[in-house]
Tab-separated table of C-alpha atoms in Angstrom:
chain	number	residue	atom	x	y	z
A	1	MET	CA	-85.829	32.924	-70.514
A	2	ILE	CA	-87.633	30.013	-68.818
A	3	SER	CA	-86.768	26.627	-70.216
A	4	ARG	CA	-89.443	24.042	-70.901
A	5	ARG	CA	-87.826	21.900	-68.185
A	6	HIS	CA	-88.162	24.660	-65.592
A	7	LEU	CA	-91.702	25.389	-66.706
A	8	LEU	CA	-92.708	21.784	-66.388
A	9	GLY	CA	-90.897	21.594	-63.058
A	10	GLY	CA	-92.772	24.636	-61.808
A	11	SER	CA	-96.070	23.223	-62.998
A	12	ALA	CA	-95.323	19.942	-61.256
A	13	ALA	CA	-94.447	21.789	-58.049
A	14	LEU	CA	-97.676	23.758	-58.243
A	15	GLY	CA	-99.612	20.561	-58.799
A	16	ALA	CA	-97.863	18.976	-55.847
A	17	CYS	CA	-98.810	21.915	-53.613
A	18	VAL	CA	-102.435	21.624	-54.661
A	19	ALA	CA	-102.351	17.882	-54.102
A	20	LEU	CA	-100.749	17.999	-50.636
A	21	PRO	CA	-103.962	18.500	-48.618
A	22	ALA	CA	-105.718	15.769	-50.580
A	23	LEU	CA	-102.714	13.478	-50.146
A	24	ALA	CA	-102.650	14.115	-46.409
A	25	GLN	CA	-106.350	13.325	-46.170
A	26	SER	CA	-105.770	10.003	-47.926
A	27	GLN	CA	-103.100	9.023	-45.403
A	28	PRO	CA	-104.061	7.344	-42.122
A	29	LEU	CA	-104.451	9.377	-38.964
A	30	ARG	CA	-101.769	8.000	-36.641
A	31	ILE	CA	-102.657	7.949	-32.935
A	32	GLY	CA	-100.205	6.675	-30.349
A	33	MET	CA	-101.343	5.514	-26.916
A	34	LEU	CA	-99.049	5.143	-23.901
A	35	THR	CA	-100.472	2.684	-21.405
A	36	VAL	CA	-99.452	0.160	-18.725
A	37	LYS	CA	-99.832	-3.571	-19.261
A	38	SER	CA	-98.045	-4.934	-16.177
A	39	GLY	CA	-97.686	-4.101	-12.480
A	40	ALA	CA	-100.007	-2.339	-10.026
A	41	LEU	CA	-101.457	-0.006	-12.666
A	42	ALA	CA	-102.036	-2.622	-15.370
A	43	ALA	CA	-105.782	-2.876	-14.787
A	44	GLY	CA	-106.177	0.841	-15.451
A	45	GLY	CA	-103.905	0.659	-18.474
A	46	ARG	CA	-105.945	-2.101	-20.086
A	47	GLN	CA	-109.159	-0.206	-19.411
A	48	MET	CA	-107.748	2.918	-21.087
A	49	GLU	CA	-107.112	0.899	-24.214
A	50	ASP	CA	-110.589	-0.672	-24.011
A	51	GLY	CA	-112.231	2.756	-23.829
A	52	PHE	CA	-110.377	4.207	-26.802
A	53	ARG	CA	-110.818	1.085	-28.907
A	54	LEU	CA	-114.576	1.218	-28.278
A	55	PHE	CA	-114.612	4.824	-29.497
A	56	LEU	CA	-112.802	3.802	-32.702
A	57	LYS	CA	-115.010	0.762	-33.228
A	58	GLU	CA	-118.171	2.867	-33.021
A	59	ARG	CA	-116.803	5.071	-35.810
A	60	GLY	CA	-115.633	2.311	-38.083
A	61	GLU	CA	-111.976	3.050	-37.264
A	62	ARG	CA	-112.266	6.506	-38.841
A	63	ILE	CA	-112.143	10.031	-37.391
A	64	ALA	CA	-113.087	13.143	-39.369
A	65	GLY	CA	-113.140	11.119	-42.580
A	66	ARG	CA	-109.686	9.583	-42.095
A	67	ALA	CA	-108.763	5.972	-41.433
A	68	VAL	CA	-107.019	5.533	-38.089
A	69	GLU	CA	-103.754	3.752	-37.413
A	70	PHE	CA	-103.736	3.102	-33.663
A	71	VAL	CA	-100.359	2.282	-32.078
A	72	VAL	CA	-100.253	1.145	-28.428
A	73	ALA	CA	-97.025	1.267	-26.417
A	74	ASP	CA	-96.499	-0.342	-22.994
A	75	THR	CA	-94.653	1.881	-20.518
A	76	GLY	CA	-94.510	-0.745	-17.761
A	77	GLY	CA	-95.470	2.035	-15.337
A	78	GLN	CA	-91.867	3.293	-15.405
A	79	PRO	CA	-91.063	6.974	-16.069
A	80	ALA	CA	-87.851	6.273	-18.011
A	81	LEU	CA	-89.554	3.675	-20.189
A	82	ALA	CA	-92.514	6.010	-20.711
A	83	LYS	CA	-90.140	8.593	-22.196
A	84	THR	CA	-88.513	5.985	-24.440
A	85	ARG	CA	-91.906	4.804	-25.672
A	86	ALA	CA	-93.019	8.397	-26.312
A	87	GLN	CA	-89.896	8.989	-28.396
A	88	GLU	CA	-90.579	5.820	-30.377
A	89	LEU	CA	-94.151	6.868	-31.083
A	90	VAL	CA	-93.023	10.262	-32.346
A	91	GLN	CA	-89.802	9.390	-34.166
A	92	ARG	CA	-90.516	5.878	-35.443
A	93	SER	CA	-94.303	5.724	-35.760
A	94	ASN	CA	-94.680	9.403	-36.704
A	95	VAL	CA	-97.902	9.748	-34.738
A	96	HIS	CA	-99.979	12.909	-35.089
A	97	VAL	CA	-101.063	12.844	-31.434
A	98	VAL	CA	-100.103	11.006	-28.243
A	99	VAL	CA	-102.920	9.761	-25.950
A	100	GLY	CA	-102.228	8.704	-22.354
A	101	PRO	CA	-100.282	7.866	-20.220
A	102	THR	CA	-101.777	6.101	-17.201
A	103	ALA	CA	-99.869	7.574	-14.244
A	104	ALA	CA	-99.000	11.089	-13.121
A	105	PHE	CA	-95.284	10.324	-12.790
A	106	GLU	CA	-95.246	9.072	-16.388
A	107	ALA	CA	-96.875	12.244	-17.688
A	108	LEU	CA	-94.347	14.370	-15.810
A	109	ALA	CA	-91.527	12.312	-17.326
A	110	ILE	CA	-92.622	12.815	-20.949
A	111	ASN	CA	-94.119	16.298	-20.811
A	112	ASP	CA	-90.938	18.236	-21.638
A	113	TYR	CA	-90.054	15.922	-24.526
A	114	LEU	CA	-93.478	16.198	-26.168
A	115	GLN	CA	-93.396	19.967	-25.722
A	116	GLU	CA	-89.992	20.172	-27.403
A	117	ALA	CA	-91.184	17.863	-30.185
A	118	ALA	CA	-94.317	20.016	-30.605
A	119	VAL	CA	-96.635	16.987	-30.574
A	120	PRO	CA	-100.239	17.313	-29.346
A	121	PHE	CA	-100.411	15.519	-25.986
A	122	LEU	CA	-103.946	14.356	-25.153
A	123	CYS	CA	-103.804	13.160	-21.553
A	124	CYS	CA	-106.742	10.933	-20.616
A	125	SER	CA	-105.719	9.575	-17.212
A	126	ALA	CA	-102.594	11.025	-15.605
A	127	ALA	CA	-103.785	13.738	-13.257
A	128	ALA	CA	-100.579	15.548	-12.221
A	129	GLU	CA	-101.693	18.959	-10.974
A	130	ASP	CA	-98.943	21.134	-12.384
A	131	LEU	CA	-99.380	19.998	-15.980
A	132	THR	CA	-102.392	22.309	-16.164
A	133	GLN	CA	-101.207	24.767	-13.542
A	134	ARG	CA	-97.633	25.977	-13.028
A	135	ARG	CA	-95.854	23.918	-15.697
A	136	LEU	CA	-98.079	24.721	-18.640
A	137	ASN	CA	-97.248	22.955	-21.881
A	138	PRO	CA	-99.003	24.610	-24.847
A	139	TRP	CA	-99.204	21.169	-26.508
A	140	PHE	CA	-100.970	19.541	-23.537
A	141	VAL	CA	-104.720	18.980	-23.038
A	142	ARG	CA	-106.351	16.768	-20.391
A	143	THR	CA	-109.701	14.958	-20.625
A	144	SER	CA	-109.879	13.500	-17.099
A	145	SER	CA	-109.120	15.864	-14.201
A	146	THR	CA	-106.366	16.970	-11.908
A	147	SER	CA	-105.720	14.651	-8.964
A	148	ALA	CA	-107.387	16.959	-6.462
A	149	GLN	CA	-110.314	18.164	-8.581
A	150	PRO	CA	-112.814	15.511	-7.374
A	151	CYS	CA	-111.337	15.581	-3.855
A	152	HIS	CA	-112.120	19.259	-3.274
A	153	PRO	CA	-115.904	18.638	-3.249
A	154	LEU	CA	-115.400	15.424	-1.281
A	155	GLY	CA	-113.528	17.224	1.491
A	156	GLU	CA	-116.298	19.765	1.873
A	157	TYR	CA	-119.008	17.074	1.664
A	158	THR	CA	-117.255	14.943	4.299
A	159	ALA	CA	-117.235	17.823	6.806
A	160	ARG	CA	-120.558	19.500	6.037
A	161	ASP	CA	-122.865	16.716	4.856
A	162	LEU	CA	-121.421	13.706	6.669
A	163	GLY	CA	-120.467	15.717	9.746
A	164	TYR	CA	-117.060	14.143	10.318
A	165	LYS	CA	-114.659	16.274	12.359
A	166	LYS	CA	-111.492	14.137	12.458
A	167	VAL	CA	-110.030	12.126	9.588
A	168	ILE	CA	-106.935	9.996	9.071
A	169	THR	CA	-105.751	9.742	5.469
A	170	ILE	CA	-103.976	6.875	3.711
A	171	ALA	CA	-102.793	6.971	0.121
A	172	ASP	CA	-100.380	5.617	-2.466
A	173	ASP	CA	-97.077	7.395	-1.941
A	174	PHE	CA	-96.668	8.935	-5.378
A	175	ALA	CA	-97.841	12.171	-7.001
A	176	PHE	CA	-101.438	11.043	-7.638
A	177	GLY	CA	-102.090	9.882	-4.080
A	178	GLN	CA	-100.289	12.839	-2.548
A	179	GLU	CA	-102.203	15.420	-4.582
A	180	GLN	CA	-105.567	13.736	-3.976
A	181	THR	CA	-104.917	13.772	-0.235
A	182	ALA	CA	-103.836	17.414	-0.291
A	183	GLY	CA	-106.956	18.525	-2.148
A	184	PHE	CA	-109.200	16.625	0.272
A	185	GLN	CA	-107.366	18.021	3.285
A	186	ARG	CA	-107.571	21.616	2.086
A	187	THR	CA	-111.345	21.702	1.721
A	188	PHE	CA	-112.085	19.363	4.646
A	189	GLU	CA	-110.190	21.649	6.985
A	190	ALA	CA	-111.644	24.781	5.368
A	191	ALA	CA	-115.089	23.339	6.200
A	192	GLY	CA	-114.172	22.817	9.865
A	193	GLY	CA	-112.568	19.358	9.921
A	194	THR	CA	-109.076	18.286	10.930
A	195	VAL	CA	-106.729	15.773	9.319
A	196	ILE	CA	-105.027	14.261	12.357
A	197	ARG	CA	-102.640	11.873	10.602
A	198	LYS	CA	-101.400	11.041	7.091
A	199	LEU	CA	-100.258	7.541	6.186
A	200	TRP	CA	-98.337	6.805	2.969
A	201	ALA	CA	-98.016	3.354	1.412
A	202	PRO	CA	-95.590	2.417	-1.404
A	203	LEU	CA	-97.323	1.882	-4.743
A	204	ASN	CA	-96.488	-1.827	-4.898
A	205	VAL	CA	-97.110	-2.726	-1.252
A	206	ALA	CA	-98.873	-6.058	-0.761
A	207	ASP	CA	-99.726	-5.901	2.950
A	208	TYR	CA	-101.391	-2.839	4.502
A	209	GLY	CA	-101.433	-4.296	8.000
A	210	SER	CA	-98.727	-2.023	9.415
A	211	TYR	CA	-100.641	1.011	8.166
A	212	ILE	CA	-104.075	-0.171	9.270
A	213	SER	CA	-102.718	-0.785	12.773
A	214	GLN	CA	-102.022	2.967	13.024
A	215	ILE	CA	-105.670	3.872	12.407
A	216	GLY	CA	-107.747	4.693	15.474
A	217	ASP	CA	-109.557	7.484	17.340
A	218	THR	CA	-110.940	9.105	14.199
A	219	ASP	CA	-114.361	9.758	12.683
A	220	ALA	CA	-113.388	8.410	9.259
A	221	VAL	CA	-110.552	7.376	6.962
A	222	PHE	CA	-109.880	9.019	3.616
A	223	ALA	CA	-108.349	6.466	1.212
A	224	ALA	CA	-106.699	7.356	-2.101
A	225	PHE	CA	-105.510	4.387	-4.138
A	226	ALA	CA	-104.998	3.596	-7.810
A	227	GLY	CA	-105.280	0.371	-9.774
A	228	ALA	CA	-105.801	-2.740	-7.680
A	229	ASN	CA	-104.496	-1.131	-4.481
A	230	GLY	CA	-107.958	0.022	-3.432
A	231	LEU	CA	-109.160	-3.573	-3.612
A	232	ARG	CA	-106.284	-4.832	-1.456
A	233	PHE	CA	-106.584	-2.070	1.132
A	234	LEU	CA	-110.356	-2.306	1.565
A	235	ARG	CA	-110.256	-6.078	1.839
A	236	GLN	CA	-107.574	-5.976	4.536
A	237	TYR	CA	-109.304	-3.063	6.284
A	238	ALA	CA	-112.425	-5.228	6.608
A	239	GLU	CA	-110.386	-8.276	7.700
A	240	TYR	CA	-108.875	-6.221	10.525
A	241	GLY	CA	-112.429	-5.482	11.707
A	242	LEU	CA	-112.363	-1.721	11.118
A	243	LYS	CA	-115.056	-1.444	8.449
A	244	GLN	CA	-117.905	-1.522	10.957
A	245	LYS	CA	-116.119	0.848	13.345
A	246	ILE	CA	-114.600	3.593	11.181
A	247	PRO	CA	-116.182	4.518	7.830
A	248	VAL	CA	-114.083	5.090	4.712
A	249	VAL	CA	-114.473	7.912	2.224
A	250	GLY	CA	-112.533	7.388	-0.966
A	251	ALA	CA	-110.928	9.158	-3.859
A	252	MET	CA	-112.394	8.306	-7.263
A	253	THR	CA	-110.074	5.437	-8.130
A	254	THR	CA	-110.263	3.713	-4.726
A	255	VAL	CA	-113.609	2.172	-5.670
A	256	ASP	CA	-113.316	2.602	-9.419
A	257	GLU	CA	-115.593	0.391	-11.482
A	258	GLY	CA	-112.507	-1.119	-13.066
A	259	VAL	CA	-111.794	-2.980	-9.811
A	260	LEU	CA	-115.199	-2.730	-8.120
A	261	HIS	CA	-116.363	-5.909	-9.852
A	262	SER	CA	-113.684	-7.813	-7.901
A	263	MET	CA	-114.757	-6.379	-4.540
A	264	GLY	CA	-117.302	-7.661	-2.079
A	265	ASP	CA	-118.967	-6.359	1.062
A	266	GLU	CA	-115.811	-4.454	1.988
A	267	ALA	CA	-116.788	-1.807	-0.580
A	268	VAL	CA	-120.471	-1.455	0.331
A	269	GLY	CA	-121.339	1.918	1.841
A	270	ILE	CA	-118.142	3.727	0.880
A	271	VAL	CA	-118.682	7.345	-0.147
A	272	SER	CA	-116.414	8.627	-2.908
A	273	ALA	CA	-116.240	11.452	-5.439
A	274	GLY	CA	-115.437	11.454	-9.128
A	275	TRP	CA	-116.206	12.953	-12.510
A	276	TYR	CA	-117.729	9.670	-13.710
A	277	SER	CA	-119.950	6.848	-12.511
A	278	ALA	CA	-121.204	3.912	-14.545
A	279	ALA	CA	-124.532	4.449	-12.736
A	280	LEU	CA	-125.205	7.803	-14.451
A	281	THR	CA	-128.586	7.628	-16.159
A	282	GLY	CA	-127.961	9.659	-19.325
A	283	GLU	CA	-128.485	8.010	-22.701
A	284	ALA	CA	-124.846	8.440	-23.771
A	285	ASN	CA	-123.637	6.714	-20.623
A	286	GLN	CA	-126.132	3.876	-20.806
A	287	ARG	CA	-124.956	3.122	-24.341
A	288	PHE	CA	-121.284	3.397	-23.313
A	289	VAL	CA	-121.730	1.091	-20.315
A	290	SER	CA	-123.733	-1.438	-22.319
A	291	GLU	CA	-121.139	-1.679	-25.078
A	292	LEU	CA	-118.137	-1.962	-22.787
A	293	ARG	CA	-119.917	-4.474	-20.593
A	294	LYS	CA	-120.493	-6.629	-23.697
A	295	GLN	CA	-116.831	-6.287	-24.598
A	296	THR	CA	-115.204	-6.734	-21.188
A	297	GLY	CA	-117.893	-8.229	-18.979
A	298	VAL	CA	-117.644	-5.413	-16.409
A	299	ASP	CA	-118.699	-1.797	-15.982
A	300	PRO	CA	-116.347	0.932	-17.246
A	301	GLY	CA	-114.744	3.387	-14.867
A	302	PHE	CA	-112.162	6.168	-14.581
A	303	TYR	CA	-109.662	4.866	-17.126
A	304	SER	CA	-112.107	3.720	-19.810
A	305	ALA	CA	-114.187	6.883	-19.543
A	306	GLY	CA	-111.172	9.199	-19.726
A	307	ALA	CA	-109.858	7.471	-22.854
A	308	TYR	CA	-113.286	7.519	-24.518
A	309	SER	CA	-113.469	11.243	-23.718
A	310	ALA	CA	-110.093	11.707	-25.417
A	311	GLY	CA	-111.583	10.214	-28.551
A	312	LEU	CA	-114.554	12.578	-28.390
A	313	ALA	CA	-112.274	15.577	-27.917
A	314	LEU	CA	-109.997	14.536	-30.778
A	315	GLU	CA	-112.980	13.952	-33.051
A	316	ALA	CA	-114.439	17.394	-32.293
A	317	ALA	CA	-111.090	19.108	-32.859
A	318	LEU	CA	-110.265	17.297	-36.099
A	319	THR	CA	-113.750	17.839	-37.500
A	320	SER	CA	-113.408	21.575	-36.893
A	321	ILE	CA	-110.164	21.716	-38.942
A	322	GLY	CA	-111.233	19.393	-41.737
A	323	GLY	CA	-109.230	16.426	-40.455
A	324	LYS	CA	-105.873	18.092	-41.160
A	325	ALA	CA	-103.843	16.517	-38.368
A	326	GLU	CA	-100.613	17.421	-40.141
A	327	ASP	CA	-101.243	21.045	-39.154
A	328	LYS	CA	-100.153	20.500	-35.562
A	329	GLU	CA	-100.661	24.116	-34.511
A	330	ALA	CA	-104.230	24.088	-35.799
A	331	LEU	CA	-104.916	20.738	-34.137
A	332	ILE	CA	-103.734	21.745	-30.684
A	333	ALA	CA	-105.533	25.092	-30.982
A	334	ALA	CA	-108.743	23.240	-31.821
A	335	LEU	CA	-108.232	20.776	-28.966
A	336	ARG	CA	-107.836	23.611	-26.472
A	337	LYS	CA	-111.215	25.048	-27.532
A	338	VAL	CA	-113.114	21.772	-27.252
A	339	GLU	CA	-116.533	21.603	-25.604
A	340	VAL	CA	-118.046	18.114	-25.388
A	341	GLY	CA	-121.757	17.692	-24.854
A	342	ASN	CA	-122.207	14.010	-25.704
A	343	ASP	CA	-119.815	12.517	-23.179
A	344	PRO	CA	-121.044	9.566	-21.045
A	345	ARG	CA	-120.071	11.519	-17.906
A	346	GLY	CA	-122.021	14.622	-18.907
A	347	PRO	CA	-121.002	17.868	-20.621
A	348	TRP	CA	-117.593	19.438	-20.079
A	349	ARG	CA	-115.407	22.159	-21.470
A	350	LEU	CA	-111.764	23.092	-21.092
A	351	ASP	CA	-110.564	26.006	-18.996
A	352	ASN	CA	-107.810	28.375	-20.125
A	353	TYR	CA	-105.218	25.935	-18.786
A	354	GLY	CA	-106.337	22.862	-20.770
A	355	ASN	CA	-108.200	21.062	-17.971
A	356	PRO	CA	-111.920	20.135	-17.904
A	357	VAL	CA	-114.556	22.137	-16.074
A	358	GLN	CA	-117.095	19.429	-15.295
A	359	ASN	CA	-119.573	17.847	-12.920
A	360	ILE	CA	-118.180	16.068	-9.884
A	361	TYR	CA	-120.415	13.360	-8.441
A	362	ILE	CA	-120.587	12.266	-4.809
A	363	ARG	CA	-121.136	8.516	-5.014
A	364	LYS	CA	-122.072	5.731	-2.614
A	365	THR	CA	-121.128	2.134	-3.353
A	366	GLU	CA	-124.207	-0.074	-3.259
A	367	ARG	CA	-125.455	-3.397	-4.595
A	368	SER	CA	-127.808	-3.251	-7.588
A	369	ASP	CA	-128.904	-6.054	-9.906
A	370	GLY	CA	-126.325	-8.369	-8.412
A	371	ARG	CA	-123.306	-6.106	-8.815
A	372	LEU	CA	-121.634	-3.227	-7.013
A	373	VAL	CA	-122.343	0.252	-8.384
A	374	ASN	CA	-121.400	3.806	-7.446
A	375	THR	CA	-124.801	5.426	-7.006
A	376	VAL	CA	-124.757	9.222	-7.392
A	377	VAL	CA	-126.101	10.958	-4.275
A	378	LYS	CA	-125.103	14.565	-5.024
A	379	THR	CA	-123.767	16.536	-7.985
A	380	TYR	CA	-121.434	19.523	-7.858
A	381	GLU	CA	-121.813	21.232	-11.221
A	382	ASN	CA	-119.124	22.958	-13.300
A	383	VAL	CA	-116.250	22.224	-10.939
A	384	SER	CA	-112.933	23.808	-11.894
A	385	GLN	CA	-109.504	22.469	-11.009
A	386	PHE	CA	-109.207	25.572	-8.800
A	387	TRP	CA	-112.393	24.724	-6.854
A	388	THR	CA	-113.845	28.020	-5.562
A	389	TYR	CA	-110.476	29.789	-5.442
A	390	LYS	CA	-109.281	32.365	-7.942
A	391	PRO	CA	-106.663	30.822	-10.249
A	392	GLU	CA	-104.138	33.538	-9.438
A	393	SER	CA	-104.237	32.917	-5.689
A	394	PHE	CA	-104.374	29.137	-6.142
A	395	LEU	CA	-101.284	29.161	-8.365
A	396	ALA	CA	-99.385	31.470	-6.004
A	397	ALA	CA	-99.337	28.633	-3.432
A	398	PRO	CA	-97.001	25.626	-3.736
A	399	VAL	CA	-98.214	22.654	-5.772
A	400	TYR	CA	-100.022	20.004	-3.745
A	401	SER	CA	-97.644	17.386	-2.360
A	402	ARG	CA	-96.935	15.145	0.614
A	403	ASN	CA	-96.390	18.218	2.798
A	404	GLU	CA	-98.720	20.745	1.256
A	405	PRO	CA	-101.067	22.373	2.174
A	406	THR	CA	-99.831	21.568	5.700
A	407	LYS	CA	-96.882	19.646	7.091
A	408	LEU	CA	-98.337	16.665	8.931
């Protein structure tokens, strides 16, 4: 016999089950962002936050019908602190998704934890190769690129279109700089060029003089720097009188718009490659650039665009599942199927490994309307993280590093 108490209890439980989805929808969508607010990478960290906040502002602080609670955590650019901040976002703030971080070494430091915690990890900047290659995390999706993805076309372009035969490389001595250099070297040498020397500078170095003094007898220099390091290197390179003698080709962030506004003639004429340029003429980009310029006074670049893209991807995924972020499995499954057509950088889709297949633009830094811009001179369409190689053969080789693909 069922007592009235049990009957009422059962009815209440049934009502609670019915009400759960509605209750979840009435709760805020909690998004945590890991970024850097101090040190060499701080400029990029601030721009990441600017890009995502613009996305939220345009949507009235709501995504897929849900109000957004946006929590920003400063990692200080330190792997150990990045992990602590990730744990705080998950365990204390109970975020539905983590966006960020800024640097590759930070992403590597928190990847295992977020996988174990089964939290969707929407990476909008950190470009560590293996996170979408040999160390796959089913909870990880990237909206920027791998480190080497833009450098593969640049290496080929440098040899075939620019005709350079010998190149010396210089880069930040951490995963991002190492992987960018390796990707450039692989395709530059495959196209007939030779990397004759590799120079590595600590991330927080202030004076590049000892490295610049080792540059000579080369057709060009490939430079791969993040944050404000590109500004410091190019300025000192010009001061040492090398700009007019040996041209520089750069990785995307070396002349990123986030620091380009602080540069002068030292940046003019530099050829670089990236998945974004503020000079792109599409309507979505013109609107994006205009709004961020009003907000920050400068053009957006790598970090702002990647974070804005993360917002677009999250919006598309949540809309497809009715905003139910509490269903983490459904959310990450939807994120991994995302195709974005209204991105300022142009359309992109994710490959089977969670990394964008997208246009890569060869850019030349020029003056226009009183400011420096990265004018697009050539477009490589639908570029994969594996370039023209089959994924199986690409992944059978060691991950790009200081000493791979060759030991110079």
